[in-house]
Amino acid sequence: MKTTLSESDIALANVPIEGGGGATAKAILQARAIAGNPPEMALIEGPAIKSWAALGFLHQLNRAAENGGWHEKLLPLVRDIHQFEGQFVAIPVTIHRLNWLWVNTDVLHRHGIVMPETWPAIISAFHTLKSRGVAPLAIGNEPWQIVQLFENIAFGLGGSAYYRQAFIELDPKAIDSDVTRQALALFREISDIVAEDLSNQSWDVATQDLMAGRRAFQITGDWVAGELMALNGQLPSGISCYPVPSKEPGFIYNMDSFALFHTQQLDSLDANKLAELIASPDFLQRFNQGKGGIPAWQGIELNGFNHCARQSMTDFQYAASTHALIPSMIDSMAVSPVIQKAVSSELYRFFNHASVTSESVIAHMKNLGASQINL
């Protein structure tokens, strides 16, 4: 991004915030905005875009949208996320896929394990690796990493309709179902296998363990590809990507978007010029190649993208045509921050404490559903 902006004589003062999942970055952004010192530009996700716009912090980007044909180039799903009261208020940049199974195939070959294509086969592979002294899963004991694992399990076992009903709509019947109990049982089984290997490592350190062969699998988003390419220059030949096993093809997503804040340094005209630059095909190609995701725009060529990204685009388009695009609950795309935090807390406790029962989690989540109706 810095190179692209500098080519247009725009200086970028990058202020990265450490911490996976974005919780720290969100808190700092809120603190700066409340103090009257927001950044000119910030990366934000999902429903938070409309919340910032409703509070009057964000520039309207209709001039850039009209000049760039955003209505024609964006899927309705993407348009809706980035508009408030009919006005564009953020620039969609990246679609990330969260239901990827990353595999160190060298480790599997070394232990004679066939690539697992079902959840029972994954569990069997985990047990085999564990019995041979290999930690099977690259994961840190951070709430967002743990709950994202459950998100993949629940979608894998129940499919898109179940997942929407249970974990986006919080429908009591879907929550209190055999599928939820099966998902929690599998979640607990994985917890039992990996518990002694868990630490609070960040996702990128877990990816480094995967690449080095210290772990065999990682279940998380396509930002893994970005990390691997940053470390290795390209995707290592011994690392492969597969859709997480599920009863139906689907695509769990979040989106990275840039919002431009009202400040003394950035007026409406400059904000729209900057938005046009960010929405240009050249920028979107370069940015997403480095991130590991795919452009949130139709018609962007994927020349030079890695094979996982190209597969991701194919699967995204298919999921869009079959209504199987699923917004991630844990990655801020599906529910309010209050509900997200509450659900995340329940699932994280369940994973880390054997005394927490499935029935307890189900009861608490049903109560959350009732409270959401009354919000």
CSV table of C-alpha atoms in Angstrom, one decimal:
chain,number,residue,atom,x,y,z
A,1,MET,CA,0.0,0.0,0.0
A,2,LYS,CA,2.8,2.4,0.9
A,3,THR,CA,4.3,2.1,-2.5
A,4,THR,CA,1.0,2.6,-4.4
A,5,LEU,CA,0.2,5.7,-2.3
A,6,SER,CA,3.7,7.2,-2.7
A,7,GLU,CA,3.4,6.9,-6.5
A,8,SER,CA,0.4,9.3,-6.2
A,9,ASP,CA,2.3,11.6,-3.8
A,10,ILE,CA,0.4,10.4,-0.8
A,11,ALA,CA,2.5,9.8,2.3
A,12,LEU,CA,1.4,6.8,4.5
A,13,ALA,CA,2.3,6.8,8.2
A,14,ASN,CA,1.6,3.1,9.0
A,15,VAL,CA,0.5,2.4,12.6
A,16,PRO,CA,0.2,-1.4,12.9
A,17,ILE,CA,-1.3,-2.7,16.1
A,18,GLU,CA,-0.1,-6.1,17.5
A,19,GLY,CA,-2.6,-8.8,18.3
A,20,GLY,CA,-4.5,-11.3,16.2
A,21,GLY,CA,-8.3,-11.0,15.9
A,22,GLY,CA,-8.2,-7.2,15.9
A,23,ALA,CA,-9.5,-6.6,19.4
A,24,THR,CA,-6.6,-4.4,20.4
A,25,ALA,CA,-6.8,-2.4,17.2
A,26,LYS,CA,-10.5,-1.8,17.7
A,27,ALA,CA,-10.1,-0.6,21.2
A,28,ILE,CA,-7.3,1.9,20.2
A,29,LEU,CA,-9.4,3.2,17.3
A,30,GLN,CA,-12.3,3.8,19.6
A,31,ALA,CA,-10.1,5.6,22.2
A,32,ARG,CA,-8.6,7.8,19.5
A,33,ALA,CA,-12.0,8.7,18.0
A,34,ILE,CA,-13.4,9.5,21.4
A,35,ALA,CA,-10.4,11.7,22.1
A,36,GLY,CA,-11.0,13.6,18.8
A,37,ASN,CA,-7.9,12.2,17.2
A,38,PRO,CA,-9.0,9.5,14.8
A,39,PRO,CA,-6.6,8.4,12.0
A,40,GLU,CA,-7.4,9.5,8.5
A,41,MET,CA,-7.8,5.9,7.4
A,42,ALA,CA,-8.4,2.6,9.3
A,43,LEU,CA,-9.0,-1.0,8.4
A,44,ILE,CA,-12.4,-2.0,9.9
A,45,GLU,CA,-14.8,-4.9,9.3
A,46,GLY,CA,-18.5,-5.8,8.8
A,47,PRO,CA,-21.2,-4.2,10.9
A,48,ALA,CA,-18.7,-1.9,12.5
A,49,ILE,CA,-18.7,0.2,9.3
A,50,LYS,CA,-22.3,1.2,9.7
A,51,SER,CA,-21.8,1.9,13.4
A,52,TRP,CA,-18.9,4.3,12.7
A,53,ALA,CA,-21.0,5.9,9.9
A,54,ALA,CA,-24.0,6.3,12.1
A,55,LEU,CA,-21.9,8.2,14.6
A,56,GLY,CA,-20.8,10.6,11.8
A,57,PHE,CA,-17.1,9.7,11.7
A,58,LEU,CA,-16.8,8.6,8.1
A,59,HIS,CA,-16.5,10.4,4.8
A,60,GLN,CA,-19.2,9.6,2.2
A,61,LEU,CA,-17.5,8.2,-0.9
A,62,ASN,CA,-20.3,8.5,-3.5
A,63,ARG,CA,-18.1,10.5,-5.9
A,64,ALA,CA,-15.5,7.7,-6.0
A,65,ALA,CA,-18.2,5.1,-6.2
A,66,GLU,CA,-19.9,6.8,-9.2
A,67,ASN,CA,-16.6,7.4,-11.0
A,68,GLY,CA,-15.5,3.9,-10.4
A,69,GLY,CA,-18.8,2.1,-11.1
A,70,TRP,CA,-18.8,0.5,-7.7
A,71,HIS,CA,-22.5,-0.5,-8.0
A,72,GLU,CA,-21.7,-2.7,-11.0
A,73,LYS,CA,-18.4,-4.1,-9.8
A,74,LEU,CA,-19.5,-5.1,-6.3
A,75,LEU,CA,-21.8,-8.0,-5.4
A,76,PRO,CA,-25.0,-6.9,-3.6
A,77,LEU,CA,-23.6,-8.6,-0.4
A,78,VAL,CA,-20.5,-6.4,-0.5
A,79,ARG,CA,-22.4,-3.3,-1.4
A,80,ASP,CA,-24.7,-3.6,1.5
A,81,ILE,CA,-21.8,-4.0,4.1
A,82,HIS,CA,-20.1,-0.8,2.8
A,83,GLN,CA,-23.1,1.5,2.6
A,84,PHE,CA,-25.0,3.5,5.2
A,85,GLU,CA,-28.4,5.1,4.4
A,86,GLY,CA,-27.6,4.5,0.7
A,87,GLN,CA,-24.2,6.2,0.8
A,88,PHE,CA,-20.9,4.4,0.4
A,89,VAL,CA,-18.8,5.0,3.5
A,90,ALA,CA,-15.9,2.5,3.2
A,91,ILE,CA,-13.9,0.8,0.5
A,92,PRO,CA,-14.0,-3.0,0.3
A,93,VAL,CA,-10.6,-4.5,-0.4
A,94,THR,CA,-10.2,-8.1,0.6
A,95,ILE,CA,-12.4,-11.2,1.1
A,96,HIS,CA,-10.8,-13.7,3.4
A,97,ARG,CA,-11.8,-17.3,3.5
A,98,LEU,CA,-11.8,-18.8,7.0
A,99,ASN,CA,-12.7,-22.5,6.3
A,100,TRP,CA,-9.2,-23.5,5.1
A,101,LEU,CA,-7.4,-26.6,6.3
A,102,TRP,CA,-3.6,-26.0,5.9
A,103,VAL,CA,-1.5,-29.1,5.8
A,104,ASN,CA,2.2,-29.9,6.0
A,105,THR,CA,2.1,-32.8,3.6
A,106,ASP,CA,5.8,-33.6,4.3
A,107,VAL,CA,4.8,-34.4,7.9
A,108,LEU,CA,1.9,-36.6,6.7
A,109,HIS,CA,4.0,-38.5,4.3
A,110,ARG,CA,6.7,-39.1,6.9
A,111,HIS,CA,4.1,-40.7,9.1
A,112,GLY,CA,2.2,-42.6,6.4
A,113,ILE,CA,-1.0,-40.6,6.9
A,114,VAL,CA,-3.4,-40.2,4.0
A,115,MET,CA,-4.8,-36.7,3.6
A,116,PRO,CA,-8.0,-36.7,5.7
A,117,GLU,CA,-11.2,-35.7,4.0
A,118,THR,CA,-13.6,-36.0,6.8
A,119,TRP,CA,-13.7,-34.9,10.5
A,120,PRO,CA,-13.4,-38.5,11.8
A,121,ALA,CA,-10.3,-38.9,9.5
A,122,ILE,CA,-8.9,-35.7,10.9
A,123,ILE,CA,-9.3,-36.9,14.4
A,124,SER,CA,-7.7,-40.2,13.5
A,125,ALA,CA,-4.7,-38.4,12.0
A,126,PHE,CA,-4.5,-36.2,15.2
A,127,HIS,CA,-4.3,-39.3,17.4
A,128,THR,CA,-1.7,-41.0,15.2
A,129,LEU,CA,0.5,-37.9,15.2
A,130,LYS,CA,0.1,-37.4,18.9
A,131,SER,CA,1.1,-41.1,19.6
A,132,ARG,CA,4.3,-40.4,17.6
A,133,GLY,CA,5.3,-37.3,19.5
A,134,VAL,CA,4.0,-34.8,16.9
A,135,ALA,CA,1.7,-31.9,18.0
A,136,PRO,CA,-1.0,-32.2,15.3
A,137,LEU,CA,-2.6,-28.8,15.3
A,138,ALA,CA,-1.0,-25.4,14.9
A,139,ILE,CA,-3.2,-23.2,17.1
A,140,GLY,CA,-2.8,-20.6,19.9
A,141,ASN,CA,-5.0,-20.5,23.0
A,142,GLU,CA,-6.4,-17.1,22.0
A,143,PRO,CA,-10.2,-16.8,22.1
A,144,TRP,CA,-10.5,-15.9,18.4
A,145,GLN,CA,-8.4,-18.8,17.3
A,146,ILE,CA,-10.2,-21.3,19.5
A,147,VAL,CA,-13.7,-20.1,18.5
A,148,GLN,CA,-12.8,-20.0,14.8
A,149,LEU,CA,-12.0,-23.7,15.1
A,150,PHE,CA,-15.5,-24.2,16.5
A,151,GLU,CA,-17.0,-22.1,13.7
A,152,ASN,CA,-15.4,-24.5,11.2
A,153,ILE,CA,-16.6,-27.6,13.0
A,154,ALA,CA,-20.2,-26.3,13.3
A,155,PHE,CA,-20.4,-25.3,9.7
A,156,GLY,CA,-18.7,-28.6,8.6
A,157,LEU,CA,-21.2,-30.7,10.5
A,158,GLY,CA,-24.4,-28.7,10.0
A,159,GLY,CA,-24.0,-26.7,6.7
A,160,SER,CA,-24.9,-23.2,5.9
A,161,ALA,CA,-28.6,-23.2,6.9
A,162,TYR,CA,-27.9,-24.7,10.3
A,163,TYR,CA,-25.0,-22.3,10.9
A,164,ARG,CA,-27.0,-19.2,10.1
A,165,GLN,CA,-29.9,-20.3,12.3
A,166,ALA,CA,-27.7,-21.3,15.3
A,167,PHE,CA,-24.9,-18.9,15.3
A,168,ILE,CA,-26.1,-15.8,13.5
A,169,GLU,CA,-29.8,-15.8,14.2
A,170,LEU,CA,-29.3,-17.6,17.5
A,171,ASP,CA,-32.5,-19.6,16.9
A,172,PRO,CA,-33.2,-21.7,20.1
A,173,LYS,CA,-34.3,-24.8,18.1
A,174,ALA,CA,-31.1,-24.8,16.0
A,175,ILE,CA,-28.9,-24.2,19.1
A,176,ASP,CA,-30.7,-26.9,21.1
A,177,SER,CA,-30.1,-29.6,18.5
A,178,ASP,CA,-28.2,-32.8,17.8
A,179,VAL,CA,-25.9,-31.0,15.4
A,180,THR,CA,-24.8,-28.5,18.1
A,181,ARG,CA,-24.2,-31.4,20.5
A,182,GLN,CA,-22.1,-33.2,17.9
A,183,ALA,CA,-20.2,-30.0,17.2
A,184,LEU,CA,-19.4,-29.5,20.8
A,185,ALA,CA,-18.4,-33.1,21.3
A,186,LEU,CA,-15.9,-32.9,18.4
A,187,PHE,CA,-14.7,-29.5,19.8
A,188,ARG,CA,-14.1,-31.1,23.2
A,189,GLU,CA,-12.4,-34.1,21.6
A,190,ILE,CA,-9.9,-31.8,19.8
A,191,SER,CA,-9.4,-29.9,23.0
A,192,ASP,CA,-8.4,-33.2,24.8
A,193,ILE,CA,-5.9,-34.0,22.1
A,194,VAL,CA,-4.2,-30.6,21.8
A,195,ALA,CA,-4.5,-29.4,25.4
A,196,GLU,CA,-1.0,-30.1,26.5
A,197,ASP,CA,0.5,-28.5,23.4
A,198,LEU,CA,-1.5,-25.2,23.8
A,199,SER,CA,0.2,-21.9,24.5
A,200,ASN,CA,-0.9,-18.3,23.9
A,201,GLN,CA,1.0,-18.1,20.7
A,202,SER,CA,-0.2,-15.8,17.9
A,203,TRP,CA,-1.6,-17.3,14.7
A,204,ASP,CA,1.5,-16.3,12.7
A,205,VAL,CA,3.8,-18.2,15.2
A,206,ALA,CA,1.5,-21.2,14.8
A,207,THR,CA,2.0,-20.9,11.0
A,208,GLN,CA,5.7,-20.9,11.4
A,209,ASP,CA,5.4,-24.1,13.4
A,210,LEU,CA,3.4,-25.6,10.5
A,211,MET,CA,6.0,-24.6,7.9
A,212,ALA,CA,8.8,-25.9,10.0
A,213,GLY,CA,7.1,-29.3,10.4
A,214,ARG,CA,6.6,-28.9,14.2
A,215,ARG,CA,2.8,-29.1,13.6
A,216,ALA,CA,0.9,-30.9,10.8
A,217,PHE,CA,-2.4,-29.0,10.4
A,218,GLN,CA,-3.7,-25.5,10.9
A,219,ILE,CA,-7.4,-24.6,10.6
A,220,THR,CA,-7.8,-20.9,9.9
A,221,GLY,CA,-8.0,-18.2,7.3
A,222,ASP,CA,-6.1,-17.5,4.1
A,223,TRP,CA,-3.9,-15.0,5.9
A,224,VAL,CA,-1.7,-18.1,6.4
A,225,ALA,CA,-0.8,-17.8,2.7
A,226,GLY,CA,0.3,-14.2,3.2
A,227,GLU,CA,2.5,-15.2,6.2
A,228,LEU,CA,4.0,-18.2,4.3
A,229,MET,CA,4.8,-16.0,1.3
A,230,ALA,CA,6.3,-13.3,3.5
A,231,LEU,CA,8.5,-15.9,5.2
A,232,ASN,CA,9.4,-18.0,2.1
A,233,GLY,CA,8.9,-15.8,-0.9
A,234,GLN,CA,6.2,-18.1,-2.2
A,235,LEU,CA,4.0,-20.9,-0.9
A,236,PRO,CA,6.3,-23.7,0.3
A,237,SER,CA,5.9,-26.9,-1.8
A,238,GLY,CA,5.2,-28.9,1.3
A,239,ILE,CA,2.2,-26.9,2.4
A,240,SER,CA,-1.2,-27.5,0.9
A,241,CYS,CA,-4.6,-25.9,1.4
A,242,TYR,CA,-7.9,-27.8,1.4
A,243,PRO,CA,-11.5,-26.7,2.2
A,244,VAL,CA,-12.3,-27.8,5.8
A,245,PRO,CA,-14.5,-30.9,5.5
A,246,SER,CA,-18.2,-30.0,5.4
A,247,LYS,CA,-21.5,-31.6,4.5
A,248,GLU,CA,-21.9,-29.1,1.7
A,249,PRO,CA,-19.6,-26.7,-0.2
A,250,GLY,CA,-19.5,-23.3,1.4
A,251,PHE,CA,-17.4,-20.3,2.2
A,252,ILE,CA,-17.0,-18.7,5.6
A,253,TYR,CA,-15.8,-15.1,5.1
A,254,ASN,CA,-14.7,-11.9,6.5
A,255,MET,CA,-13.8,-8.7,4.6
A,256,ASP,CA,-11.1,-6.1,5.1
A,257,SER,CA,-12.3,-2.6,4.3
A,258,PHE,CA,-10.8,0.8,4.6
A,259,ALA,CA,-12.8,3.7,6.0
A,260,LEU,CA,-11.8,7.3,5.8
A,261,PHE,CA,-12.4,9.4,8.9
A,262,HIS,CA,-13.2,13.1,9.1
A,263,THR,CA,-10.1,14.9,10.2
A,264,GLN,CA,-8.6,18.4,9.6
A,265,GLN,CA,-6.0,16.8,7.3
A,266,LEU,CA,-8.5,14.9,5.1
A,267,ASP,CA,-11.4,16.7,3.4
A,268,SER,CA,-14.1,15.1,1.3
A,269,LEU,CA,-12.5,15.8,-2.0
A,270,ASP,CA,-9.2,14.2,-1.0
A,271,ALA,CA,-11.0,11.3,0.7
A,272,ASN,CA,-12.8,10.4,-2.6
A,273,LYS,CA,-9.6,10.7,-4.5
A,274,LEU,CA,-7.9,8.3,-2.1
A,275,ALA,CA,-10.9,5.9,-2.3
A,276,GLU,CA,-10.6,5.8,-6.1
A,277,LEU,CA,-6.9,4.9,-5.8
A,278,ILE,CA,-7.6,2.1,-3.3
A,279,ALA,CA,-10.4,0.7,-5.5
A,280,SER,CA,-8.2,0.6,-8.6
A,281,PRO,CA,-7.5,-2.9,-10.1
A,282,ASP,CA,-3.7,-2.4,-9.8
A,283,PHE,CA,-3.9,-1.6,-6.1
A,284,LEU,CA,-6.3,-4.4,-5.4
A,285,GLN,CA,-4.2,-7.0,-7.2
A,286,ARG,CA,-1.0,-6.0,-5.4
A,287,PHE,CA,-2.6,-5.7,-2.0
A,288,ASN,CA,-4.4,-9.0,-2.1
A,289,GLN,CA,-1.4,-10.9,-3.5
A,290,GLY,CA,0.5,-10.0,-0.3
A,291,LYS,CA,-2.4,-10.6,2.0
A,292,GLY,CA,-3.3,-14.1,0.8
A,293,GLY,CA,-7.0,-13.2,0.2
A,294,ILE,CA,-9.0,-12.4,-2.9
A,295,PRO,CA,-10.2,-9.0,-4.1
A,296,ALA,CA,-13.7,-8.0,-2.9
A,297,TRP,CA,-14.5,-6.9,-6.5
A,298,GLN,CA,-15.7,-8.6,-9.6
A,299,GLY,CA,-13.5,-8.6,-12.7
A,300,ILE,CA,-10.1,-8.4,-11.0
A,301,GLU,CA,-7.6,-10.7,-12.7
A,302,LEU,CA,-5.8,-13.1,-10.5
A,303,ASN,CA,-2.7,-13.4,-12.6
A,304,GLY,CA,0.2,-14.0,-10.2
A,305,PHE,CA,-2.0,-15.1,-7.3
A,306,ASN,CA,-1.2,-18.4,-5.5
A,307,HIS,CA,-3.2,-21.5,-6.3
A,308,CYS,CA,-5.1,-21.3,-2.9
A,309,ALA,CA,-6.3,-17.8,-3.8
A,310,ARG,CA,-7.5,-18.9,-7.2
A,311,GLN,CA,-9.3,-21.9,-5.7
A,312,SER,CA,-10.8,-19.5,-3.1
A,313,MET,CA,-12.2,-17.3,-5.8
A,314,THR,CA,-13.8,-20.3,-7.6
A,315,ASP,CA,-15.3,-21.5,-4.4
A,316,PHE,CA,-16.5,-18.0,-3.4
A,317,GLN,CA,-18.4,-17.6,-6.7
A,318,TYR,CA,-20.0,-21.0,-6.3
A,319,ALA,CA,-21.0,-20.3,-2.8
A,320,ALA,CA,-22.5,-17.0,-3.9
A,321,SER,CA,-24.6,-18.8,-6.5
A,322,THR,CA,-25.8,-21.4,-3.9
A,323,HIS,CA,-26.5,-19.0,-1.0
A,324,ALA,CA,-23.6,-20.7,1.0
A,325,LEU,CA,-21.6,-17.6,1.8
A,326,ILE,CA,-21.4,-17.5,5.6
A,327,PRO,CA,-20.3,-14.4,7.5
A,328,SER,CA,-17.9,-15.2,10.3
A,329,MET,CA,-19.3,-14.8,13.7
A,330,ILE,CA,-15.9,-14.6,15.5
A,331,ASP,CA,-14.4,-12.3,12.9
A,332,SER,CA,-17.0,-9.5,13.3
A,333,MET,CA,-19.1,-10.1,10.2
A,334,ALA,CA,-22.3,-11.6,11.6
A,335,VAL,CA,-23.5,-10.4,15.0
A,336,SER,CA,-23.2,-7.4,17.3
A,337,PRO,CA,-20.0,-7.1,19.3
A,338,VAL,CA,-21.9,-7.8,22.5
A,339,ILE,CA,-23.3,-11.1,21.2
A,340,GLN,CA,-19.9,-12.0,19.6
A,341,LYS,CA,-18.1,-11.5,22.8
A,342,ALA,CA,-20.7,-13.5,24.8
A,343,VAL,CA,-20.7,-16.5,22.4
A,344,SER,CA,-17.0,-16.4,22.2
A,345,SER,CA,-16.6,-16.4,26.0
A,346,GLU,CA,-18.9,-19.5,26.3
A,347,LEU,CA,-17.1,-21.5,23.6
A,348,TYR,CA,-13.7,-20.6,24.9
A,349,ARG,CA,-14.6,-21.7,28.4
A,350,PHE,CA,-15.9,-24.9,27.1
A,351,PHE,CA,-12.7,-25.7,25.2
A,352,ASN,CA,-10.5,-24.9,28.1
A,353,HIS,CA,-12.4,-26.3,31.0
A,354,ALA,CA,-13.6,-29.9,31.0
A,355,SER,CA,-16.1,-29.1,33.8
A,356,VAL,CA,-18.2,-26.9,31.4
A,357,THR,CA,-20.8,-29.1,29.8
A,358,SER,CA,-22.4,-29.0,26.4
A,359,GLU,CA,-25.8,-28.5,28.0
A,360,SER,CA,-24.5,-25.5,29.9
A,361,VAL,CA,-23.2,-23.9,26.7
A,362,ILE,CA,-26.5,-24.6,24.9
A,363,ALA,CA,-28.5,-23.1,27.7
A,364,HIS,CA,-26.4,-19.9,27.8
A,365,MET,CA,-26.5,-19.5,24.1
A,366,LYS,CA,-30.3,-19.9,24.0
A,367,ASN,CA,-30.5,-17.1,26.6
A,368,LEU,CA,-28.3,-15.0,24.4
A,369,GLY,CA,-30.7,-15.6,21.5
A,370,ALA,CA,-33.6,-14.3,23.7
A,371,SER,CA,-31.6,-11.2,24.7
A,372,GLN,CA,-30.7,-10.5,21.1
A,373,ILE,CA,-34.4,-10.4,20.2
A,374,ASN,CA,-34.9,-7.8,23.0
A,375,LEU,CA,-31.9,-5.6,22.0
